[in-house]
PDB file of C-alpha atoms in Angstrom:
ATOM      1  CA  MET A  74      62.408  29.048  70.907  1.00 56.00           C
ATOM      2  CA  ASP A  75      61.638  25.785  69.166  1.00 82.00           C
ATOM      3  CA  ARG A  76      60.759  22.690  71.354  1.00 93.00           C
ATOM      4  CA  VAL A  77      61.647  19.207  71.222  1.00 97.00           C
ATOM      5  CA  VAL A  78      59.737  16.293  73.037  1.00 97.00           C
ATOM      6  CA  ILE A  79      61.720  13.772  74.955  1.00 98.00           C
ATOM      7  CA  LEU A  80      59.811  10.554  76.077  1.00 98.00           C
ATOM      8  CA  VAL A  81      60.910   8.107  78.805  1.00 98.00           C
ATOM      9  CA  HIS A  82      58.970   4.749  79.065  1.00 97.00           C
ATOM     10  CA  GLY A  83      58.275   2.883  81.975  1.00 94.00           C
ATOM     11  CA  GLY A  84      58.754  -0.613  83.188  1.00 92.00           C
ATOM     12  CA  GLY A  85      59.118  -3.407  80.726  1.00 90.00           C
ATOM     13  CA  GLN A  86      60.981  -4.635  77.589  1.00 90.00           C
ATOM     14  CA  PHE A  87      61.365  -1.774  75.222  1.00 93.00           C
ATOM     15  CA  THR A  88      63.531  -1.545  71.946  1.00 93.00           C
ATOM     16  CA  PRO A  89      64.399   1.443  70.019  1.00 94.00           C
ATOM     17  CA  GLY A  90      61.406   2.639  68.161  1.00 96.00           C
ATOM     18  CA  TRP A  91      59.017   2.204  71.193  1.00 97.00           C
ATOM     19  CA  SER A  92      57.629   5.705  70.947  1.00 96.00           C
ATOM     20  CA  LYS A  93      56.420   5.591  67.474  1.00 97.00           C
ATOM     21  CA  SER A  94      52.599   5.145  68.287  1.00 95.00           C
ATOM     22  CA  SER A  95      52.889   8.298  70.572  1.00 96.00           C
ATOM     23  CA  VAL A  96      55.051  10.376  67.984  1.00 97.00           C
ATOM     24  CA  ASP A  97      52.522   9.639  65.271  1.00 97.00           C
ATOM     25  CA  LYS A  98      49.471  10.848  67.621  1.00 96.00           C
ATOM     26  CA  LEU A  99      51.283  13.889  68.283  1.00 96.00           C
ATOM     27  CA  ALA A 100      52.169  14.631  64.401  1.00 96.00           C
ATOM     28  CA  HIS A 101      48.432  13.762  63.656  1.00 96.00           C
ATOM     29  CA  ILE A 102      47.320  16.436  66.367  1.00 96.00           C
ATOM     30  CA  LEU A 103      49.474  19.193  65.513  1.00 94.00           C
ATOM     31  CA  GLY A 104      49.349  18.805  61.671  1.00 95.00           C
ATOM     32  CA  TRP A 105      53.241  18.747  61.639  1.00 94.00           C
ATOM     33  CA  GLN A 106      56.013  16.146  62.576  1.00 94.00           C
ATOM     34  CA  PRO A 107      57.619  17.393  65.764  1.00 94.00           C
ATOM     35  CA  GLU A 108      61.146  16.726  66.730  1.00 95.00           C
ATOM     36  CA  THR A 109      61.480  13.625  69.217  1.00 96.00           C
ATOM     37  CA  ALA A 110      63.778  11.874  71.115  1.00 97.00           C
ATOM     38  CA  GLU A 111      63.347   8.630  73.060  1.00 97.00           C
ATOM     39  CA  VAL A 112      64.950   7.266  76.278  1.00 98.00           C
ATOM     40  CA  THR A 113      65.241   3.523  76.093  1.00 97.00           C
ATOM     41  CA  TYR A 114      66.716   2.015  79.373  1.00 97.00           C
ATOM     42  CA  SER A 115      65.130  -1.396  80.022  1.00 94.00           C
ATOM     43  CA  HIS A 116      68.144  -3.318  78.383  1.00 94.00           C
ATOM     44  CA  PHE A 117      70.083  -2.373  81.519  1.00 95.00           C
ATOM     45  CA  PHE A 118      67.769  -4.407  83.569  1.00 94.00           C
ATOM     46  CA  PRO A 119      67.660  -8.287  83.569  1.00 91.00           C
ATOM     47  CA  HIS A 120      64.395  -9.866  81.789  1.00 88.00           C
ATOM     48  CA  ALA A 121      62.346 -12.753  82.755  1.00 88.00           C
ATOM     49  CA  THR A 122      62.611 -15.622  80.142  1.00 87.00           C
ATOM     50  CA  ALA A 123      59.719 -17.332  78.340  1.00 86.00           C
ATOM     51  CA  LEU A 124      60.735 -20.420  80.523  1.00 87.00           C
ATOM     52  CA  SER A 125      60.272 -18.447  83.861  1.00 86.00           C
ATOM     53  CA  ALA A 126      57.217 -16.909  82.662  1.00 83.00           C
ATOM     54  CA  SER A 127      55.519 -20.288  81.676  1.00 85.00           C
ATOM     55  CA  LEU A 128      56.497 -21.536  85.122  1.00 86.00           C
ATOM     56  CA  ALA A 129      55.134 -18.458  86.969  1.00 83.00           C
ATOM     57  CA  LEU A 130      51.790 -19.118  84.748  1.00 81.00           C
ATOM     58  CA  LEU A 131      51.829 -22.932  85.650  1.00 83.00           C
ATOM     59  CA  LYS A 132      52.180 -21.777  89.377  1.00 83.00           C
ATOM     60  CA  VAL A 133      49.213 -19.725  89.158  1.00 80.00           C
ATOM     61  CA  LEU A 134      46.905 -21.881  87.285  1.00 78.00           C
ATOM     62  CA  THR A 135      47.937 -24.749  89.825  1.00 82.00           C
ATOM     63  CA  LEU A 136      47.188 -22.482  92.621  1.00 79.00           C
ATOM     64  CA  ILE A 137      43.730 -21.702  91.235  1.00 74.00           C
ATOM     65  CA  LEU A 138      42.905 -25.343  90.441  1.00 75.00           C
ATOM     66  CA  TRP A 139      43.762 -26.335  94.078  1.00 75.00           C
ATOM     67  CA  ARG A 140      41.575 -23.733  95.659  1.00 72.00           C
ATOM     68  CA  ALA A 141      38.816 -25.035  93.404  1.00 69.00           C
ATOM     69  CA  LEU A 142      39.502 -28.668  94.307  1.00 72.00           C
ATOM     70  CA  ARG A 143      39.409 -27.819  98.077  1.00 70.00           C
ATOM     71  CA  PHE A 144      36.178 -26.264  97.666  1.00 67.00           C
ATOM     72  CA  ALA A 145      34.634 -28.918  95.842  1.00 66.00           C
ATOM     73  CA  PHE A 146      35.738 -31.512  98.408  1.00 66.00           C
ATOM     74  CA  SER A 147      34.810 -29.364 101.508  1.00 66.00           C
ATOM     75  CA  GLN A 148      31.460 -27.676  99.800  1.00 61.00           C
ATOM     76  CA  GLY A 149      30.460 -29.678  96.745  1.00 55.00           C
ATOM     77  CA  ARG A 150      30.941 -29.304  93.166  1.00 54.00           C
ATOM     78  CA  ALA A 151      28.974 -26.136  92.616  1.00 53.00           C
ATOM     79  CA  SER A 152      31.075 -24.691  95.079  1.00 54.00           C
ATOM     80  CA  GLY A 153      34.453 -25.814  93.601  1.00 50.00           C
ATOM     81  CA  SER A 154      32.806 -24.553  90.273  1.00 53.00           C
ATOM     82  CA  ARG A 155      32.149 -21.127  91.789  1.00 54.00           C
ATOM     83  CA  SER A 156      35.726 -20.686  93.267  1.00 52.00           C
ATOM     84  CA  LEU A 157      36.975 -20.548  89.553  1.00 54.00           C
ATOM     85  CA  ARG A 158      34.797 -17.712  88.834  1.00 55.00           C
ATOM     86  CA  ASP A 159      35.873 -15.847  91.989  1.00 58.00           C
ATOM     87  CA  PRO A 160      38.505 -12.699  91.315  1.00 56.00           C
ATOM     88  CA  LEU A 161      42.079 -13.569  91.112  1.00 63.00           C
ATOM     89  CA  SER A 162      43.075 -12.968  94.861  1.00 66.00           C
ATOM     90  CA  SER A 163      46.331 -10.867  95.947  1.00 69.00           C
ATOM     91  CA  ASP A 164      47.501 -14.186  97.753  1.00 75.00           C
ATOM     92  CA  THR A 165      47.600 -15.803  94.545  1.00 78.00           C
ATOM     93  CA  LEU A 166      49.625 -13.345  92.680  1.00 81.00           C
ATOM     94  CA  ARG A 167      51.947 -12.989  95.807  1.00 84.00           C
ATOM     95  CA  SER A 168      53.091 -16.583  95.121  1.00 86.00           C
ATOM     96  CA  LEU A 169      54.946 -15.018  92.268  1.00 86.00           C
ATOM     97  CA  VAL A 170      57.367 -13.083  94.664  1.00 89.00           C
ATOM     98  CA  PRO A 171      60.083 -15.750  94.534  1.00 89.00           C
ATOM     99  CA  ASP A 172      59.949 -15.804  90.503  1.00 88.00           C
ATOM    100  CA  THR A 173      60.394 -12.212  90.269  1.00 90.00           C
ATOM    101  CA  GLN A 174      63.428 -12.170  92.644  1.00 90.00           C
ATOM    102  CA  ARG A 175      65.109 -15.060  90.924  1.00 89.00           C
ATOM    103  CA  ALA A 176      64.412 -13.246  87.035  1.00 87.00           C
ATOM    104  CA  HIS A 177      65.690 -10.044  88.430  1.00 89.00           C
ATOM    105  CA  ARG A 178      68.440 -11.003  90.668  1.00 87.00           C
ATOM    106  CA  LEU A 179      66.893  -9.232  93.794  1.00 89.00           C
ATOM    107  CA  GLU A 180      68.786  -9.940  96.953  1.00 83.00           C
ATOM    108  CA  THR A 181      67.673  -7.465  99.415  1.00 87.00           C
ATOM    109  CA  PRO A 182      64.438  -7.906 102.174  1.00 89.00           C
ATOM    110  CA  VAL A 183      63.728  -4.575 100.942  1.00 90.00           C
ATOM    111  CA  ALA A 184      63.274  -5.362  97.416  1.00 90.00           C
ATOM    112  CA  ARG A 185      61.522  -8.489  98.320  1.00 89.00           C
ATOM    113  CA  GLN A 186      58.881  -6.255 100.321  1.00 89.00           C
ATOM    114  CA  VAL A 187      58.400  -4.247  97.654  1.00 89.00           C
ATOM    115  CA  VAL A 188      57.703  -7.204  95.021  1.00 90.00           C
ATOM    116  CA  ASP A 189      55.550  -8.320  97.493  1.00 88.00           C
ATOM    117  CA  ASP A 190      53.517  -5.090  97.825  1.00 85.00           C
ATOM    118  CA  LEU A 191      53.246  -4.617  94.112  1.00 84.00           C
ATOM    119  CA  TRP A 192      52.020  -7.988  93.688  1.00 83.00           C
ATOM    120  CA  GLN A 193      49.152  -7.400  96.227  1.00 81.00           C
ATOM    121  CA  GLU A 194      48.352  -4.142  94.716  1.00 76.00           C
ATOM    122  CA  VAL A 195      47.840  -5.818  91.282  1.00 74.00           C
ATOM    123  CA  GLY A 196      45.685  -8.426  92.770  1.00 75.00           C
ATOM    124  CA  ARG A 197      43.470  -5.981  94.565  1.00 73.00           C
ATOM    125  CA  ASN A 198      43.104  -4.235  91.147  1.00 69.00           C
ATOM    126  CA  LEU A 199      41.975  -7.167  89.535  1.00 67.00           C
ATOM    127  CA  GLU A 200      39.578  -7.896  92.568  1.00 70.00           C
ATOM    128  CA  ARG A 201      38.076  -4.384  92.639  1.00 68.00           C
ATOM    129  CA  SER A 202      37.423  -5.050  88.707  1.00 64.00           C
ATOM    130  CA  GLY A 203      35.533  -8.170  89.476  1.00 64.00           C
ATOM    131  CA  ILE A 204      37.987 -10.098  86.685  1.00 63.00           C
ATOM    132  CA  SER A 205      37.665 -13.809  87.479  1.00 62.00           C
ATOM    133  CA  ALA A 206      40.603 -15.876  87.623  1.00 60.00           C
ATOM    134  CA  VAL A 207      39.550 -18.134  84.587  1.00 61.00           C
ATOM    135  CA  ASP A 208      38.657 -15.091  82.625  1.00 63.00           C
ATOM    136  CA  PHE A 209      41.829 -13.210  83.038  1.00 62.00           C
ATOM    137  CA  LEU A 210      44.025 -16.696  82.230  1.00 62.00           C
ATOM    138  CA  THR A 211      41.911 -17.987  79.359  1.00 57.00           C
ATOM    139  CA  ARG A 212      40.584 -14.532  77.473  1.00 59.00           C
ATOM    140  CA  ASP A 213      43.586 -14.878  75.091  1.00 58.00           C
ATOM    141  CA  ALA A 214      45.681 -18.295  76.271  1.00 53.00           C
ATOM    142  CA  SER A 215      48.046 -17.449  73.425  1.00 58.00           C
ATOM    143  CA  LYS A 216      49.374 -14.221  75.070  1.00 64.00           C
ATOM    144  CA  ASN A 217      49.699 -15.357  78.652  1.00 68.00           C
ATOM    145  CA  VAL A 218      53.129 -16.185  78.692  1.00 76.00           C
ATOM    146  CA  SER A 219      54.124 -13.081  77.334  1.00 78.00           C
ATOM    147  CA  LEU A 220      51.769 -11.018  79.675  1.00 76.00           C
ATOM    148  CA  PHE A 221      53.394 -12.978  82.446  1.00 78.00           C
ATOM    149  CA  GLN A 222      56.907 -12.219  81.213  1.00 84.00           C
ATOM    150  CA  LEU A 223      55.921  -8.603  80.899  1.00 84.00           C
ATOM    151  CA  ALA A 224      54.367  -8.538  84.530  1.00 83.00           C
ATOM    152  CA  LEU A 225      57.405 -10.162  85.980  1.00 88.00           C
ATOM    153  CA  ASP A 226      59.777  -7.647  83.984  1.00 90.00           C
ATOM    154  CA  VAL A 227      57.852  -4.484  85.167  1.00 90.00           C
ATOM    155  CA  VAL A 228      57.314  -5.565  88.975  1.00 90.00           C
ATOM    156  CA  GLY A 229      61.148  -6.575  88.985  1.00 92.00           C
ATOM    157  CA  GLN A 230      62.581  -3.554  87.353  1.00 94.00           C
ATOM    158  CA  VAL A 231      60.525  -1.172  89.638  1.00 93.00           C
ATOM    159  CA  ALA A 232      61.732  -3.099  92.907  1.00 93.00           C
ATOM    160  CA  SER A 233      65.174  -3.001  91.480  1.00 94.00           C
ATOM    161  CA  TYR A 234      65.211   0.786  90.536  1.00 95.00           C
ATOM    162  CA  VAL A 235      63.231   1.785  93.418  1.00 94.00           C
ATOM    163  CA  CYS A 236      65.595   0.091  96.097  1.00 93.00           C
ATOM    164  CA  GLU A 237      68.778   1.091  94.255  1.00 92.00           C
ATOM    165  CA  PRO A 238      68.487   3.918  91.888  1.00 94.00           C
ATOM    166  CA  ASN A 239      72.332   4.411  91.441  1.00 93.00           C
ATOM    167  CA  LYS A 240      72.987   0.526  91.250  1.00 92.00           C
ATOM    168  CA  PRO A 241      76.013   0.259  88.720  1.00 93.00           C
ATOM    169  CA  GLY A 242      74.951  -1.228  85.316  1.00 93.00           C
ATOM    170  CA  GLN A 243      71.374  -0.660  86.028  1.00 94.00           C
ATOM    171  CA  GLY A 244      69.960   2.318  87.692  1.00 95.00           C
ATOM    172  CA  ASP A 245      72.901   4.646  87.152  1.00 96.00           C
ATOM    173  CA  GLU A 246      72.763   3.825  83.390  1.00 97.00           C
ATOM    174  CA  ALA A 247      69.104   4.418  83.264  1.00 97.00           C
ATOM    175  CA  GLN A 248      69.680   7.834  84.780  1.00 98.00           C
ATOM    176  CA  HIS A 249      72.635   8.331  82.656  1.00 98.00           C
ATOM    177  CA  ALA A 250      70.513   7.562  79.328  1.00 98.00           C
ATOM    178  CA  LEU A 251      68.156  10.194  80.193  1.00 98.00           C
ATOM    179  CA  ARG A 252      71.059  12.879  81.074  1.00 98.00           C
ATOM    180  CA  GLU A 253      72.360  11.969  77.640  1.00 98.00           C
ATOM    181  CA  ALA A 254      69.055  13.065  75.946  1.00 98.00           C
ATOM    182  CA  LEU A 255      68.714  16.285  78.139  1.00 98.00           C
ATOM    183  CA  ASN A 256      72.368  17.072  77.524  1.00 97.00           C
ATOM    184  CA  ARG A 257      71.830  17.100  73.767  1.00 96.00           C
ATOM    185  CA  TYR A 258      68.431  18.873  73.708  1.00 96.00           C
ATOM    186  CA  GLY A 259      67.827  20.595  76.871  1.00 92.00           C
ATOM    187  CA  LYS A 260      70.779  23.092  77.378  1.00 91.00           C
ATOM    188  CA  GLU A 261      70.127  25.045  73.900  1.00 90.00           C
ATOM    189  CA  ARG A 262      66.193  24.338  73.229  1.00 94.00           C
ATOM    190  CA  GLU A 263      63.034  23.874  74.991  1.00 96.00           C
ATOM    191  CA  VAL A 264      62.116  20.420  75.992  1.00 97.00           C
ATOM    192  CA  VAL A 265      58.799  18.845  76.943  1.00 98.00           C
ATOM    193  CA  LEU A 266      59.632  15.867  78.781  1.00 98.00           C
ATOM    194  CA  VAL A 267      57.312  13.251  78.770  1.00 98.00           C
ATOM    195  CA  SER A 268      57.893  10.415  81.358  1.00 98.00           C
ATOM    196  CA  HIS A 269      55.678   7.288  82.095  1.00 96.00           C
ATOM    197  CA  SER A 270      55.367   5.171  85.241  1.00 93.00           C
ATOM    198  CA  LEU A 271      58.989   3.973  86.234  1.00 95.00           C
ATOM    199  CA  GLY A 272      60.317   6.728  84.124  1.00 97.00           C
ATOM    200  CA  THR A 273      58.844   9.326  86.164  1.00 97.00           C
ATOM    201  CA  VAL A 274      60.939   8.097  89.065  1.00 96.00           C
ATOM    202  CA  VAL A 275      64.042   8.090  86.865  1.00 98.00           C
ATOM    203  CA  ALA A 276      63.109  11.386  85.580  1.00 98.00           C
ATOM    204  CA  PHE A 277      62.323  12.782  89.173  1.00 97.00           C
ATOM    205  CA  ASP A 278      65.779  11.486  90.476  1.00 97.00           C
ATOM    206  CA  VAL A 279      67.635  13.086  87.562  1.00 98.00           C
ATOM    207  CA  LEU A 280      66.034  16.428  87.678  1.00 97.00           C
ATOM    208  CA  CYS A 281      66.158  16.718  91.565  1.00 95.00           C
ATOM    209  CA  GLU A 282      69.937  16.688  91.137  1.00 96.00           C
ATOM    210  CA  HIS A 283      70.486  18.247  87.645  1.00 97.00           C
ATOM    211  CA  ALA A 284      67.187  20.441  86.716  1.00 96.00           C
ATOM    212  CA  SER A 285      68.959  23.787  86.847  1.00 96.00           C
ATOM    213  CA  GLU A 286      71.202  22.412  83.987  1.00 96.00           C
ATOM    214  CA  TYR A 287      68.472  22.350  81.495  1.00 97.00           C
ATOM    215  CA  ASN A 288      65.491  24.236  79.899  1.00 96.00           C
ATOM    216  CA  ILE A 289      62.497  22.169  80.279  1.00 97.00           C
ATOM    217  CA  CYS A 290      59.407  24.071  79.773  1.00 96.00           C
ATOM    218  CA  THR A 291      56.824  21.296  80.551  1.00 97.00           C
ATOM    219  CA  TRP A 292      57.471  18.069  82.378  1.00 98.00           C
ATOM    220  CA  PHE A 293      54.780  15.486  82.254  1.00 97.00           C
ATOM    221  CA  THR A 294      54.524  12.709  84.778  1.00 96.00           C
ATOM    222  CA  LEU A 295      51.965   9.666  83.323  1.00 95.00           C
ATOM    223  CA  GLY A 296      50.977   7.329  85.878  1.00 90.00           C
ATOM    224  CA  CYS A 297      53.352   8.363  88.305  1.00 91.00           C
ATOM    225  CA  PRO A 298      54.270   6.437  91.560  1.00 89.00           C
ATOM    226  CA  LEU A 299      55.812   8.982  93.449  1.00 89.00           C
ATOM    227  CA  SER A 300      53.096   9.718  96.028  1.00 85.00           C
ATOM    228  CA  LEU A 301      53.213   5.938  97.148  1.00 82.00           C
ATOM    229  CA  LEU A 302      56.917   6.031  97.088  1.00 87.00           C
ATOM    230  CA  VAL A 303      57.007   9.097  99.347  1.00 86.00           C
ATOM    231  CA  SER A 304      54.221   7.260 101.738  1.00 81.00           C
ATOM    232  CA  ARG A 305      56.666   4.456 101.978  1.00 82.00           C
ATOM    233  CA  GLU A 306      59.614   6.502 102.549  1.00 87.00           C
ATOM    234  CA  PHE A 307      61.222   5.336  99.418  1.00 89.00           C
ATOM    235  CA  ARG A 308      61.767   8.936  98.090  1.00 90.00           C
ATOM    236  CA  ARG A 309      61.569  12.196 100.108  1.00 87.00           C
ATOM    237  CA  ALA A 310      59.026  14.900  99.604  1.00 84.00           C
ATOM    238  CA  ASN A 311      61.922  16.872  98.518  1.00 85.00           C
ATOM    239  CA  CYS A 312      62.247  18.192  94.895  1.00 89.00           C
ATOM    240  CA  GLY A 313      65.604  19.387  95.106  1.00 92.00           C
ATOM    241  CA  GLN A 314      66.427  21.418  92.035  1.00 93.00           C
ATOM    242  CA  ILE A 315      62.986  20.715  90.411  1.00 94.00           C
ATOM    243  CA  GLY A 316      61.405  24.153  89.781  1.00 91.00           C
ATOM    244  CA  PRO A 317      61.846  27.225  87.755  1.00 91.00           C
ATOM    245  CA  PRO A 318      63.924  27.981  85.865  1.00 92.00           C
ATOM    246  CA  GLY A 319      65.128  24.582  84.936  1.00 95.00           C
ATOM    247  CA  VAL A 320      61.396  22.998  85.068  1.00 96.00           C
ATOM    248  CA  ARG A 321      58.973  25.778  84.654  1.00 95.00           C
ATOM    249  CA  ARG A 322      55.950  23.592  84.631  1.00 95.00           C
ATOM    250  CA  TRP A 323      54.835  20.104  86.031  1.00 95.00           C
ATOM    251  CA  ILE A 324      51.747  18.460  84.796  1.00 95.00           C
ATOM    252  CA  ASN A 325      50.726  15.089  86.535  1.00 93.00           C
ATOM    253  CA  VAL A 326      48.464  13.339  84.636  1.00 93.00           C
ATOM    254  CA  PHE A 327      46.574  10.509  86.574  1.00 88.00           C
ATOM    255  CA  ASP A 328      43.759   7.939  85.869  1.00 85.00           C
ATOM    256  CA  PRO A 329      41.435   7.309  88.936  1.00 81.00           C
ATOM    257  CA  GLY A 330      41.542   3.685  88.153  1.00 76.00           C
ATOM    258  CA  ASP A 331      45.239   3.540  87.912  1.00 78.00           C
ATOM    259  CA  PRO A 332      46.644   1.960  91.188  1.00 71.00           C
ATOM    260  CA  VAL A 333      50.019   2.613  90.308  1.00 75.00           C
ATOM    261  CA  THR A 334      49.143   6.460  91.431  1.00 77.00           C
ATOM    262  CA  ASN A 335      47.691   4.983  94.700  1.00 62.00           C
ATOM    263  CA  ALA A 336      44.698   7.444  94.771  1.00 58.00           C
ATOM    264  CA  PHE A 337      47.142  10.294  95.800  1.00 63.00           C
ATOM    265  CA  LEU A 338      47.698  13.336  93.766  1.00 73.00           C
ATOM    266  CA  LEU A 339      50.940  14.771  93.581  1.00 80.00           C
ATOM    267  CA  SER A 340      49.985  18.375  94.568  1.00 78.00           C
ATOM    268  CA  SER A 341      48.339  17.147  97.767  1.00 75.00           C
ATOM    269  CA  LYS A 342      51.557  15.032  98.662  1.00 74.00           C
ATOM    270  CA  LEU A 343      54.584  17.218  97.746  1.00 75.00           C
ATOM    271  CA  GLY A 344      52.903  20.446  97.390  1.00 71.00           C
ATOM    272  CA  ALA A 345      54.656  21.926 100.362  1.00 71.00           C
ATOM    273  CA  THR A 346      57.910  21.480  98.369  1.00 71.00           C
ATOM    274  CA  PHE A 347      56.568  21.858  94.756  1.00 73.00           C
ATOM    275  CA  PRO A 348      53.307  23.977  95.076  1.00 77.00           C
ATOM    276  CA  PHE A 349      52.774  24.430  91.472  1.00 81.00           C
ATOM    277  CA  VAL A 350      52.520  20.717  90.229  1.00 90.00           C
ATOM    278  CA  GLU A 351      49.307  20.618  88.568  1.00 91.00           C
ATOM    279  CA  ASP A 352      47.204  17.267  88.655  1.00 90.00           C
ATOM    280  CA  THR A 353      45.256  16.349  85.593  1.00 89.00           C
ATOM    281  CA  GLU A 354      42.571  13.620  85.451  1.00 88.00           C
ATOM    282  CA  ALA A 355      42.467  11.362  82.074  1.00 86.00           C
ATOM    283  CA  ASP A 356      39.947   8.520  82.107  1.00 81.00           C
ATOM    284  CA  LEU A 357      41.344   6.044  80.234  1.00 79.00           C
ATOM    285  CA  ALA A 358      40.002   2.592  81.621  1.00 68.00           C
ATOM    286  CA  LEU A 359      38.572   0.846  84.625  1.00 57.00           C
ATOM    287  CA  SER A 360      41.420  -1.443  85.454  1.00 57.00           C
ATOM    288  CA  LEU A 361      44.892  -2.640  84.531  1.00 60.00           C
ATOM    289  CA  PRO A 362      46.676  -2.390  82.108  1.00 64.00           C
ATOM    290  CA  SER A 363      44.527  -0.091  80.135  1.00 67.00           C
ATOM    291  CA  ALA A 364      44.279   2.398  83.046  1.00 67.00           C
ATOM    292  CA  HIS A 365      48.006   2.695  82.973  1.00 79.00           C
ATOM    293  CA  ASP A 366      48.493   2.908  79.203  1.00 86.00           C
ATOM    294  CA  TYR A 367      48.790   6.533  79.193  1.00 93.00           C
ATOM    295  CA  LEU A 368      51.394   6.844  76.047  1.00 93.00           C
ATOM    296  CA  ASN A 369      48.818   5.636  73.907  1.00 91.00           C
ATOM    297  CA  SER A 370      46.127   7.781  74.708  1.00 92.00           C
ATOM    298  CA  TRP A 371      44.923  10.594  72.277  1.00 93.00           C
ATOM    299  CA  LYS A 372      43.722  12.597  75.407  1.00 92.00           C
ATOM    300  CA  VAL A 373      47.050  12.736  76.837  1.00 94.00           C
ATOM    301  CA  MET A 374      48.892  13.317  73.641  1.00 96.00           C
ATOM    302  CA  GLU A 375      46.596  16.300  72.814  1.00 95.00           C
ATOM    303  CA  GLU A 376      47.782  17.854  76.289  1.00 95.00           C
ATOM    304  CA  VAL A 377      51.438  17.239  75.147  1.00 96.00           C
ATOM    305  CA  ALA A 378      50.932  18.756  71.844  1.00 96.00           C
ATOM    306  CA  LYS A 379      49.409  21.985  73.426  1.00 94.00           C
ATOM    307  CA  ALA A 380      52.662  22.284  75.441  1.00 95.00           C
ATOM    308  CA  LEU A 381      54.911  21.570  72.187  1.00 91.00           C
ATOM    309  CA  ALA A 382      52.846  24.172  70.168  1.00 87.00           C
ATOM    310  CA  LYS A 383      53.177  26.989  72.546  1.00 73.00           C
ATOM    311  CA  GLY A 384      56.941  27.247  71.280  1.00 56.00           C
TER     312      GLY A 384
END
């Protein structure tokens, strides 16, 4: 039975054709063009505008400068200068919680807490990486607004979907988009399902309920936050229908420097209910965003190509 690859993106803004880079890598590795399908769902969620991203960036810059001035007045100019070179703190990024809420119309206290946790995690990752505030914000000033726009979208979408996965017009449409692709390919053919980040959670929710309807030979989860969600009780360590015959193999690819995985491996977290999940390490980079960029990794696509070539 021939196989088809279905790719599901993570958080952010995506338009049709987003998977071209990954598909091109697969074709180069295989020496032939595989049949692929992509699942695009980001248009179902609100997006931060360039104006809201600009205001968020201005807020962060103001907080950093205010911090430097306080140090300068209290401990001298040299201390003020050093404070600008300090790593970007979690507290500074947590100031973006209201901006994220407004951009994505998040109304529940639980969603606000998730947004707060996510910004803290990004801040801690930057601190661990030793990236200074000035370096982070001036390395490529022309891209700062789009970077903040992306960050607001990713954090907002994750909070929205995690807290309300079946929300009409958003989470339910994201699941429906994946179901449409699986209904088209996954009943008569073998599917290699490749899901990334938030897309792994969408896929998990769909497969928990409907895996037995499909023929998925291998499911790849890339940068998967499920262990973190289980630890926070946003998802149960119960895989439902996930397993043979609907899903014959589950490969979880993680980077040790990726905070989205929360340093937990799926096999150790969900092993009691899904004992044959395989954790595979992929060293991509030391920090975000590169440590979460699995879909553009040649090493990751080589693993996908192996699964596809077995058909």
